[in-house]
mmCIF file of C-alpha atoms in Angstrom:
data_model
loop_
_atom_site.group_PDB
_atom_site.id
_atom_site.type_symbol
_atom_site.label_atom_id
_atom_site.label_comp_id
_atom_site.label_asym_id
_atom_site.label_seq_id
_atom_site.Cartn_x
_atom_site.Cartn_y
_atom_site.Cartn_z
ATOM 1 C CA UNK A 4 -0.144 0.062 0.251
ATOM 2 C CA UNK A 5 2.778 2.445 0.960
ATOM 3 C CA UNK A 6 4.180 1.935 -2.777
ATOM 4 C CA UNK A 7 0.604 2.618 -4.238
ATOM 5 C CA UNK A 8 0.356 5.932 -2.121
ATOM 6 C CA UNK A 9 3.917 7.161 -3.181
ATOM 7 C CA UNK A 10 2.602 6.357 -6.684
ATOM 8 C CA UNK A 11 -0.342 8.569 -6.474
ATOM 9 C CA UNK A 12 1.452 11.061 -4.995
ATOM 10 C CA UNK A 13 4.100 10.997 -7.617
ATOM 11 C CA UNK A 14 1.258 11.324 -10.460
ATOM 12 C CA UNK A 15 -0.086 14.524 -8.451
ATOM 13 C CA UNK A 16 3.562 16.363 -8.010
ATOM 14 C CA UNK A 17 4.199 15.406 -11.924
ATOM 15 C CA UNK A 18 0.670 16.931 -12.777
ATOM 16 C CA UNK A 19 1.557 19.874 -10.636
ATOM 17 C CA UNK A 20 4.777 20.427 -11.933
ATOM 18 C CA UNK A 21 3.630 20.309 -15.378
ATOM 19 C CA UNK A 22 0.952 22.949 -14.639
ATOM 20 C CA UNK A 23 -1.842 20.572 -14.260
ATOM 21 C CA UNK A 24 -4.175 19.302 -11.767
ATOM 22 C CA UNK A 25 -4.955 15.562 -11.414
ATOM 23 C CA UNK A 26 -9.078 16.567 -11.332
ATOM 24 C CA UNK A 27 -10.180 17.048 -14.789
ATOM 25 C CA UNK A 28 -11.368 20.542 -15.756
ATOM 26 C CA UNK A 29 -8.834 22.340 -12.963
ATOM 27 C CA UNK A 30 -6.264 24.433 -15.110
ATOM 28 C CA UNK A 31 -7.460 23.446 -18.612
ATOM 29 C CA UNK A 32 -5.876 20.142 -18.072
ATOM 30 C CA UNK A 33 -7.261 16.839 -18.302
ATOM 31 C CA UNK A 34 -5.180 13.837 -17.234
ATOM 32 C CA UNK A 35 -6.211 10.278 -17.619
ATOM 33 C CA UNK A 36 -6.242 8.905 -14.486
ATOM 34 C CA UNK A 37 -6.878 5.384 -15.890
ATOM 35 C CA UNK A 38 -3.529 5.123 -17.736
ATOM 36 C CA UNK A 39 -1.871 6.215 -14.651
ATOM 37 C CA UNK A 40 -3.762 3.170 -12.630
ATOM 38 C CA UNK A 41 -2.898 1.096 -15.340
ATOM 39 C CA UNK A 42 0.900 1.696 -15.160
ATOM 40 C CA UNK A 43 0.762 1.766 -11.130
ATOM 41 C CA UNK A 44 -0.824 -1.821 -11.460
ATOM 42 C CA UNK A 45 1.665 -2.943 -14.096
ATOM 43 C CA UNK A 46 4.513 -1.725 -11.992
ATOM 44 C CA UNK A 47 3.467 -3.667 -9.296
ATOM 45 C CA UNK A 48 3.101 -6.928 -10.905
ATOM 46 C CA UNK A 49 6.314 -6.813 -12.767
ATOM 47 C CA UNK A 50 7.675 -6.054 -9.057
ATOM 48 C CA UNK A 51 5.850 -8.646 -7.948
ATOM 49 C CA UNK A 52 7.247 -11.162 -10.844
ATOM 50 C CA UNK A 53 10.675 -9.846 -9.920
ATOM 51 C CA UNK A 54 10.604 -10.682 -6.144
ATOM 52 C CA UNK A 55 9.023 -14.091 -6.942
ATOM 53 C CA UNK A 56 11.706 -15.111 -9.054
ATOM 54 C CA UNK A 57 14.396 -14.082 -6.833
ATOM 55 C CA UNK A 58 12.956 -15.811 -3.844
ATOM 56 C CA UNK A 59 12.124 -19.116 -6.066
ATOM 57 C CA UNK A 60 16.124 -19.455 -6.494
ATOM 58 C CA UNK A 61 16.667 -19.763 -2.735
ATOM 59 C CA UNK A 62 13.297 -21.861 -2.375
ATOM 60 C CA UNK A 63 11.432 -19.475 -0.841
ATOM 61 C CA UNK A 64 7.635 -18.873 -1.217
ATOM 62 C CA UNK A 65 6.512 -15.473 -1.617
ATOM 63 C CA UNK A 66 3.067 -14.236 -0.269
ATOM 64 C CA UNK A 67 1.425 -10.921 -1.368
ATOM 65 C CA UNK A 68 -1.231 -9.602 0.820
ATOM 66 C CA UNK A 69 -3.198 -6.499 -0.367
ATOM 67 C CA UNK A 70 -4.112 -4.960 2.854
ATOM 68 C CA UNK A 71 -7.534 -3.517 3.668
ATOM 69 C CA UNK A 72 -8.557 0.125 2.962
ATOM 70 C CA UNK A 73 -11.561 1.803 4.937
ATOM 71 C CA UNK A 74 -14.622 2.254 2.849
ATOM 72 C CA UNK A 75 -13.508 -0.427 0.408
ATOM 73 C CA UNK A 76 -14.727 -3.928 0.931
ATOM 74 C CA UNK A 77 -17.184 -5.621 3.083
ATOM 75 C CA UNK A 78 -16.893 -3.993 6.420
ATOM 76 C CA UNK A 79 -19.572 -2.579 8.652
ATOM 77 C CA UNK A 80 -18.125 0.831 9.665
ATOM 78 C CA UNK A 81 -18.432 1.621 13.457
ATOM 79 C CA UNK A 82 -19.058 5.073 14.166
ATOM 80 C CA UNK A 83 -15.510 6.170 14.893
ATOM 81 C CA UNK A 84 -14.410 4.482 11.286
ATOM 82 C CA UNK A 85 -17.342 6.533 9.933
ATOM 83 C CA UNK A 86 -16.086 9.971 11.501
ATOM 84 C CA UNK A 87 -12.756 8.642 10.298
ATOM 85 C CA UNK A 88 -14.148 7.932 6.797
ATOM 86 C CA UNK A 89 -15.614 11.753 6.654
ATOM 87 C CA UNK A 90 -12.589 13.645 8.026
ATOM 88 C CA UNK A 91 -10.271 11.749 5.447
ATOM 89 C CA UNK A 92 -12.748 13.040 2.471
ATOM 90 C CA UNK A 93 -12.985 16.431 3.989
ATOM 91 C CA UNK A 94 -9.200 17.162 4.147
ATOM 92 C CA UNK A 95 -8.234 15.019 1.253
ATOM 93 C CA UNK A 96 -6.150 12.392 0.252
ATOM 94 C CA UNK A 97 -3.947 13.888 -2.473
ATOM 95 C CA UNK A 98 -6.037 12.112 -4.540
ATOM 96 C CA UNK A 99 -9.792 11.336 -4.918
ATOM 97 C CA UNK A 100 -11.145 8.179 -3.166
ATOM 98 C CA UNK A 101 -12.520 6.739 -6.073
ATOM 99 C CA UNK A 102 -8.844 6.524 -7.735
ATOM 100 C CA UNK A 103 -7.931 4.935 -4.768
ATOM 101 C CA UNK A 104 -10.431 2.495 -5.287
ATOM 102 C CA UNK A 105 -10.121 2.011 -8.968
ATOM 103 C CA UNK A 106 -6.223 1.287 -8.074
ATOM 104 C CA UNK A 107 -7.151 -1.194 -5.678
ATOM 105 C CA UNK A 108 -9.760 -3.049 -7.831
ATOM 106 C CA UNK A 109 -7.206 -2.911 -10.624
ATOM 107 C CA UNK A 110 -4.432 -4.557 -8.567
ATOM 108 C CA UNK A 111 -6.867 -7.169 -6.962
ATOM 109 C CA UNK A 112 -8.120 -8.140 -10.537
ATOM 110 C CA UNK A 113 -4.618 -8.172 -11.906
ATOM 111 C CA UNK A 114 -3.335 -10.392 -9.262
ATOM 112 C CA UNK A 115 -6.198 -12.976 -9.251
ATOM 113 C CA UNK A 116 -5.850 -13.243 -13.583
ATOM 114 C CA UNK A 117 -2.494 -13.448 -13.287
ATOM 115 C CA UNK A 118 -0.560 -16.834 -11.875
ATOM 116 C CA UNK A 119 2.860 -16.096 -11.274
ATOM 117 C CA UNK A 120 5.077 -18.995 -10.388
ATOM 118 C CA UNK A 121 5.846 -19.147 -6.583
ATOM 119 C CA UNK A 122 3.362 -15.983 -5.813
ATOM 120 C CA UNK A 123 0.632 -16.672 -3.150
ATOM 121 C CA UNK A 124 -1.697 -13.717 -2.973
ATOM 122 C CA UNK A 125 -3.877 -13.013 0.081
ATOM 123 C CA UNK A 126 -6.380 -10.351 -0.627
ATOM 124 C CA UNK A 127 -7.591 -9.092 2.582
ATOM 125 C CA UNK A 128 -10.186 -6.319 1.142
ATOM 126 C CA UNK A 129 -13.063 -8.078 3.296
ATOM 127 C CA UNK A 130 -10.793 -9.624 6.592
ATOM 128 C CA UNK A 131 -12.993 -7.196 8.464
ATOM 129 C CA UNK A 132 -16.512 -8.382 6.864
ATOM 130 C CA UNK A 133 -17.609 -10.174 10.197
ATOM 131 C CA UNK A 134 -16.237 -7.482 12.672
ATOM 132 C CA UNK A 135 -18.419 -4.710 13.500
ATOM 133 C CA UNK A 136 -16.019 -3.035 16.280
ATOM 134 C CA UNK A 137 -13.455 -0.183 15.212
ATOM 135 C CA UNK A 138 -10.668 -1.709 13.411
ATOM 136 C CA UNK A 139 -9.152 1.241 11.709
ATOM 137 C CA UNK A 140 -7.428 4.144 13.056
ATOM 138 C CA UNK A 141 -7.659 6.374 9.914
ATOM 139 C CA UNK A 142 -8.303 4.793 6.724
ATOM 140 C CA UNK A 143 -5.122 2.648 6.326
ATOM 141 C CA UNK A 144 -3.886 1.857 9.469
ATOM 142 C CA UNK A 145 -5.146 -0.766 12.608
ATOM 143 C CA UNK A 146 -5.551 -0.946 16.110
ATOM 144 C CA UNK A 147 -4.783 -3.977 18.163
ATOM 145 C CA UNK A 148 -7.925 -5.598 17.079
ATOM 146 C CA UNK A 149 -7.618 -4.747 13.708
ATOM 147 C CA UNK A 150 -3.921 -5.877 13.521
ATOM 148 C CA UNK A 151 -5.266 -9.378 15.558
ATOM 149 C CA UNK A 152 -7.727 -10.039 12.522
ATOM 150 C CA UNK A 153 -5.174 -9.522 9.746
ATOM 151 C CA UNK A 154 -2.458 -11.665 11.701
ATOM 152 C CA UNK A 155 -4.952 -14.313 11.897
ATOM 153 C CA UNK A 156 -5.551 -14.521 8.516
ATOM 154 C CA UNK A 157 -1.726 -14.060 7.482
ATOM 155 C CA UNK A 158 -1.382 -17.188 9.903
ATOM 156 C CA UNK A 159 -4.159 -18.806 8.364
ATOM 157 C CA UNK A 160 -2.639 -18.084 4.903
ATOM 158 C CA UNK A 161 0.902 -19.170 5.712
ATOM 159 C CA UNK A 162 0.175 -22.302 7.455
ATOM 160 C CA UNK A 163 -1.672 -23.203 4.503
ATOM 161 C CA UNK A 164 1.072 -22.683 2.145
ATOM 162 C CA UNK A 165 3.496 -24.908 4.543
ATOM 163 C CA UNK A 166 1.229 -27.762 4.367
#
């Protein structure tokens, strides 16, 4: 996720340096966010292929987990999470939420469709689906309960891979 956020910030910085806005209609510039998202997804896939290949050389399996993001996935949001999501929308993320969700969806689809030898994909998008209590501290960071649920999901996947 940190690579994803860094990439989105780089897009905005590049557009700003070019005198453009990441939002269509501002400053007369109309960038294509879909092209940027596609490039970001391709870069992630390329990096996963390289890492999986390198790890395969030492017989080490590779597990890639797509972390959950507040508002994306099946989570009944707690009152605190709803407030956090509202606050993040008010102050902004540097890019609009829809762009972030489209990026996540593109990565999710690519990793589901693409078979990479030595790579296992764990989609944690819905890991909190059965939890009504507060898991997120903001849109991407978790409290102790959230970390415990994610840790359990990772543990189960690793045990499955070992067997």
